[in-house]
């Protein structure tokens, strides 16, 4: 399996962080895959903010865990 230089660079710049509504980071990961999933089963029920950084771009998402 061969990765391009761009794919390798994206992997290095990929980060996932999850914060509770108090702004405390409750999860952080720097996955080395371009397609990744996060196991949130250890988080308590509530609302969380997920920040995903890929190659310098940041997306922010709200999730609700029941």
PDB file of N, CA, C and O in Angstrom, residues 10-43:
ATOM      1  N   UNK A  10      -1.127  14.946   5.386  1.00  0.00           N
ATOM      2  CA  UNK A  10      -2.444  15.078   5.998  1.00  0.00           C
ATOM      3  C   UNK A  10      -2.526  14.269   7.284  1.00  0.00           C
ATOM      4  O   UNK A  10      -3.090  14.715   8.281  1.00  0.00           O
ATOM      5  N   UNK A  11      -1.953  13.074   7.281  1.00  0.00           N
ATOM      6  CA  UNK A  11      -1.981  12.228   8.470  1.00  0.00           C
ATOM      7  C   UNK A  11      -1.229  12.891   9.620  1.00  0.00           C
ATOM      8  O   UNK A  11      -1.653  12.822  10.769  1.00  0.00           O
ATOM      9  N   UNK A  12      -0.106  13.542   9.322  1.00  0.00           N
ATOM     10  CA  UNK A  12       0.674  14.206  10.359  1.00  0.00           C
ATOM     11  C   UNK A  12      -0.079  15.391  10.952  1.00  0.00           C
ATOM     12  O   UNK A  12       0.126  15.754  12.100  1.00  0.00           O
ATOM     13  N   UNK A  13      -0.939  16.019  10.160  1.00  0.00           N
ATOM     14  CA  UNK A  13      -1.649  17.214  10.596  1.00  0.00           C
ATOM     15  C   UNK A  13      -3.084  16.910  11.015  1.00  0.00           C
ATOM     16  O   UNK A  13      -3.901  17.813  11.087  1.00  0.00           O
ATOM     17  N   UNK A  14      -3.398  15.670  11.287  1.00  0.00           N
ATOM     18  CA  UNK A  14      -4.747  15.293  11.665  1.00  0.00           C
ATOM     19  C   UNK A  14      -4.844  15.166  13.180  1.00  0.00           C
ATOM     20  O   UNK A  14      -4.002  14.523  13.807  1.00  0.00           O
ATOM     21  N   UNK A  15      -5.867  15.798  13.753  1.00  0.00           N
ATOM     22  CA  UNK A  15      -6.078  15.724  15.198  1.00  0.00           C
ATOM     23  C   UNK A  15      -7.573  15.771  15.481  1.00  0.00           C
ATOM     24  O   UNK A  15      -8.321  16.479  14.803  1.00  0.00           O
ATOM     25  N   UNK A  16      -7.994  15.019  16.474  1.00  0.00           N
ATOM     26  CA  UNK A  16      -9.383  15.013  16.915  1.00  0.00           C
ATOM     27  C   UNK A  16      -9.392  15.315  18.408  1.00  0.00           C
ATOM     28  O   UNK A  16      -8.693  14.660  19.178  1.00  0.00           O
ATOM     29  N   UNK A  17     -10.174  16.305  18.800  1.00  0.00           N
ATOM     30  CA  UNK A  17     -10.309  16.653  20.213  1.00  0.00           C
ATOM     31  C   UNK A  17     -11.784  16.762  20.551  1.00  0.00           C
ATOM     32  O   UNK A  17     -12.578  17.267  19.758  1.00  0.00           O
ATOM     33  N   UNK A  18     -12.151  16.294  21.743  1.00  0.00           N
ATOM     34  CA  UNK A  18     -13.526  16.386  22.214  1.00  0.00           C
ATOM     35  C   UNK A  18     -13.515  17.157  23.532  1.00  0.00           C
ATOM     36  O   UNK A  18     -12.711  16.865  24.418  1.00  0.00           O
ATOM     37  N   UNK A  19     -14.419  18.127  23.632  1.00  0.00           N
ATOM     38  CA  UNK A  19     -14.509  18.981  24.813  1.00  0.00           C
ATOM     39  C   UNK A  19     -15.910  18.906  25.410  1.00  0.00           C
ATOM     40  O   UNK A  19     -16.896  18.818  24.668  1.00  0.00           O
ATOM     41  N   UNK A  20     -15.990  18.978  26.741  1.00  0.00           N
ATOM     42  CA  UNK A  20     -17.299  19.098  27.366  1.00  0.00           C
ATOM     43  C   UNK A  20     -17.717  20.567  27.301  1.00  0.00           C
ATOM     44  O   UNK A  20     -16.955  21.422  26.819  1.00  0.00           O
ATOM     45  N   UNK A  21     -18.920  20.882  27.776  1.00  0.00           N
ATOM     46  CA  UNK A  21     -19.410  22.251  27.654  1.00  0.00           C
ATOM     47  C   UNK A  21     -18.715  23.229  28.602  1.00  0.00           C
ATOM     48  O   UNK A  21     -18.904  24.436  28.501  1.00  0.00           O
ATOM     49  N   UNK A  22     -17.897  22.720  29.509  1.00  0.00           N
ATOM     50  CA  UNK A  22     -17.085  23.589  30.359  1.00  0.00           C
ATOM     51  C   UNK A  22     -15.760  23.948  29.690  1.00  0.00           C
ATOM     52  O   UNK A  22     -14.950  24.675  30.243  1.00  0.00           O
ATOM     53  N   UNK A  23     -15.533  23.387  28.491  1.00  0.00           N
ATOM     54  CA  UNK A  23     -14.306  23.659  27.757  1.00  0.00           C
ATOM     55  C   UNK A  23     -13.155  22.741  28.112  1.00  0.00           C
ATOM     56  O   UNK A  23     -12.035  22.946  27.652  1.00  0.00           O
ATOM     57  N   UNK A  24     -13.437  21.737  28.922  1.00  0.00           N
ATOM     58  CA  UNK A  24     -12.394  20.790  29.316  1.00  0.00           C
ATOM     59  C   UNK A  24     -12.234  19.715  28.253  1.00  0.00           C
ATOM     60  O   UNK A  24     -13.215  19.122  27.810  1.00  0.00           O
ATOM     61  N   UNK A  25     -11.001  19.462  27.855  1.00  0.00           N
ATOM     62  CA  UNK A  25     -10.743  18.412  26.873  1.00  0.00           C
ATOM     63  C   UNK A  25     -10.928  17.054  27.532  1.00  0.00           C
ATOM     64  O   UNK A  25     -10.301  16.761  28.551  1.00  0.00           O
ATOM     65  N   UNK A  26     -11.818  16.236  26.967  1.00  0.00           N
ATOM     66  CA  UNK A  26     -12.090  14.916  27.535  1.00  0.00           C
ATOM     67  C   UNK A  26     -11.555  13.793  26.655  1.00  0.00           C
ATOM     68  O   UNK A  26     -11.521  12.633  27.061  1.00  0.00           O
ATOM     69  N   UNK A  27     -11.111  14.135  25.439  1.00  0.00           N
ATOM     70  CA  UNK A  27     -10.545  13.140  24.532  1.00  0.00           C
ATOM     71  C   UNK A  27      -9.657  13.865  23.536  1.00  0.00           C
ATOM     72  O   UNK A  27      -9.979  14.962  23.076  1.00  0.00           O
ATOM     73  N   UNK A  28      -8.542  13.226  23.195  1.00  0.00           N
ATOM     74  CA  UNK A  28      -7.648  13.784  22.193  1.00  0.00           C
ATOM     75  C   UNK A  28      -6.953  12.643  21.468  1.00  0.00           C
ATOM     76  O   UNK A  28      -6.566  11.651  22.082  1.00  0.00           O
ATOM     77  N   UNK A  29      -6.831  12.776  20.153  1.00  0.00           N
ATOM     78  CA  UNK A  29      -6.184  11.736  19.365  1.00  0.00           C
ATOM     79  C   UNK A  29      -5.548  12.362  18.133  1.00  0.00           C
ATOM     80  O   UNK A  29      -6.047  13.341  17.590  1.00  0.00           O
ATOM     81  N   UNK A  30      -4.445  11.775  17.720  1.00  0.00           N
ATOM     82  CA  UNK A  30      -3.810  12.147  16.451  1.00  0.00           C
ATOM     83  C   UNK A  30      -3.745  10.886  15.597  1.00  0.00           C
ATOM     84  O   UNK A  30      -2.718  10.218  15.548  1.00  0.00           O
ATOM     85  N   UNK A  31      -4.861  10.559  14.956  1.00  0.00           N
ATOM     86  CA  UNK A  31      -4.893   9.317  14.175  1.00  0.00           C
ATOM     87  C   UNK A  31      -3.939   9.378  12.988  1.00  0.00           C
ATOM     88  O   UNK A  31      -3.683  10.448  12.440  1.00  0.00           O
ATOM     89  N   UNK A  32      -3.421   8.227  12.607  1.00  0.00           N
ATOM     90  CA  UNK A  32      -2.502   8.172  11.473  1.00  0.00           C
ATOM     91  C   UNK A  32      -3.186   7.615  10.225  1.00  0.00           C
ATOM     92  O   UNK A  32      -2.542   7.157   9.322  1.00  0.00           O
ATOM     93  N   UNK A  33      -4.495   7.684  10.211  1.00  0.00           N
ATOM     94  CA  UNK A  33      -5.264   7.210   9.067  1.00  0.00           C
ATOM     95  C   UNK A  33      -6.095   8.343   8.503  1.00  0.00           C
ATOM     96  O   UNK A  33      -6.516   9.238   9.231  1.00  0.00           O
ATOM     97  N   UNK A  34      -6.368   8.316   7.217  1.00  0.00           N
ATOM     98  CA  UNK A  34      -7.223   9.334   6.620  1.00  0.00           C
ATOM     99  C   UNK A  34      -8.689   9.030   6.875  1.00  0.00           C
ATOM    100  O   UNK A  34      -9.532   9.899   6.715  1.00  0.00           O
ATOM    101  N   UNK A  35      -9.017   7.813   7.274  1.00  0.00           N
ATOM    102  CA  UNK A  35     -10.382   7.429   7.604  1.00  0.00           C
ATOM    103  C   UNK A  35     -10.353   6.844   9.007  1.00  0.00           C
ATOM    104  O   UNK A  35      -9.836   5.758   9.215  1.00  0.00           O
ATOM    105  N   UNK A  36     -10.898   7.575   9.984  1.00  0.00           N
ATOM    106  CA  UNK A  36     -10.765   7.165  11.371  1.00  0.00           C
ATOM    107  C   UNK A  36     -12.113   7.257  12.071  1.00  0.00           C
ATOM    108  O   UNK A  36     -12.989   8.010  11.669  1.00  0.00           O
ATOM    109  N   UNK A  37     -12.260   6.497  13.150  1.00  0.00           N
ATOM    110  CA  UNK A  37     -13.460   6.589  13.973  1.00  0.00           C
ATOM    111  C   UNK A  37     -13.028   6.767  15.422  1.00  0.00           C
ATOM    112  O   UNK A  37     -11.902   6.458  15.796  1.00  0.00           O
ATOM    113  N   UNK A  38     -13.940   7.282  16.240  1.00  0.00           N
ATOM    114  CA  UNK A  38     -13.651   7.555  17.637  1.00  0.00           C
ATOM    115  C   UNK A  38     -14.658   6.807  18.496  1.00  0.00           C
ATOM    116  O   UNK A  38     -15.862   6.891  18.269  1.00  0.00           O
ATOM    117  N   UNK A  39     -14.169   6.089  19.485  1.00  0.00           N
ATOM    118  CA  UNK A  39     -15.024   5.377  20.426  1.00  0.00           C
ATOM    119  C   UNK A  39     -15.361   6.312  21.581  1.00  0.00           C
ATOM    120  O   UNK A  39     -14.482   6.680  22.359  1.00  0.00           O
ATOM    121  N   UNK A  40     -16.619   6.715  21.682  1.00  0.00           N
ATOM    122  CA  UNK A  40     -17.040   7.637  22.732  1.00  0.00           C
ATOM    123  C   UNK A  40     -17.822   6.916  23.834  1.00  0.00           C
ATOM    124  O   UNK A  40     -18.469   7.561  24.646  1.00  0.00           O
ATOM    125  N   UNK A  41     -17.722   5.608  23.896  1.00  0.00           N
ATOM    126  CA  UNK A  41     -18.485   4.843  24.880  1.00  0.00           C
ATOM    127  C   UNK A  41     -18.088   5.174  26.318  1.00  0.00           C
ATOM    128  O   UNK A  41     -18.894   5.016  27.231  1.00  0.00           O
ATOM    129  N   UNK A  42     -16.883   5.675  26.529  1.00  0.00           N
ATOM    130  CA  UNK A  42     -16.435   5.993  27.886  1.00  0.00           C
ATOM    131  C   UNK A  42     -16.932   7.366  28.360  1.00  0.00           C
ATOM    132  O   UNK A  42     -16.813   7.689  29.542  1.00  0.00           O
ATOM    133  N   UNK A  43     -17.479   8.173  27.451  1.00  0.00           N
ATOM    134  CA  UNK A  43     -17.974   9.494  27.832  1.00  0.00           C
ATOM    135  C   UNK A  43     -19.349   9.381  28.481  1.00  0.00           C
ATOM    136  O   UNK A  43     -20.166   8.547  28.100  1.00  0.00           O
TER     137      UNK A  43
END
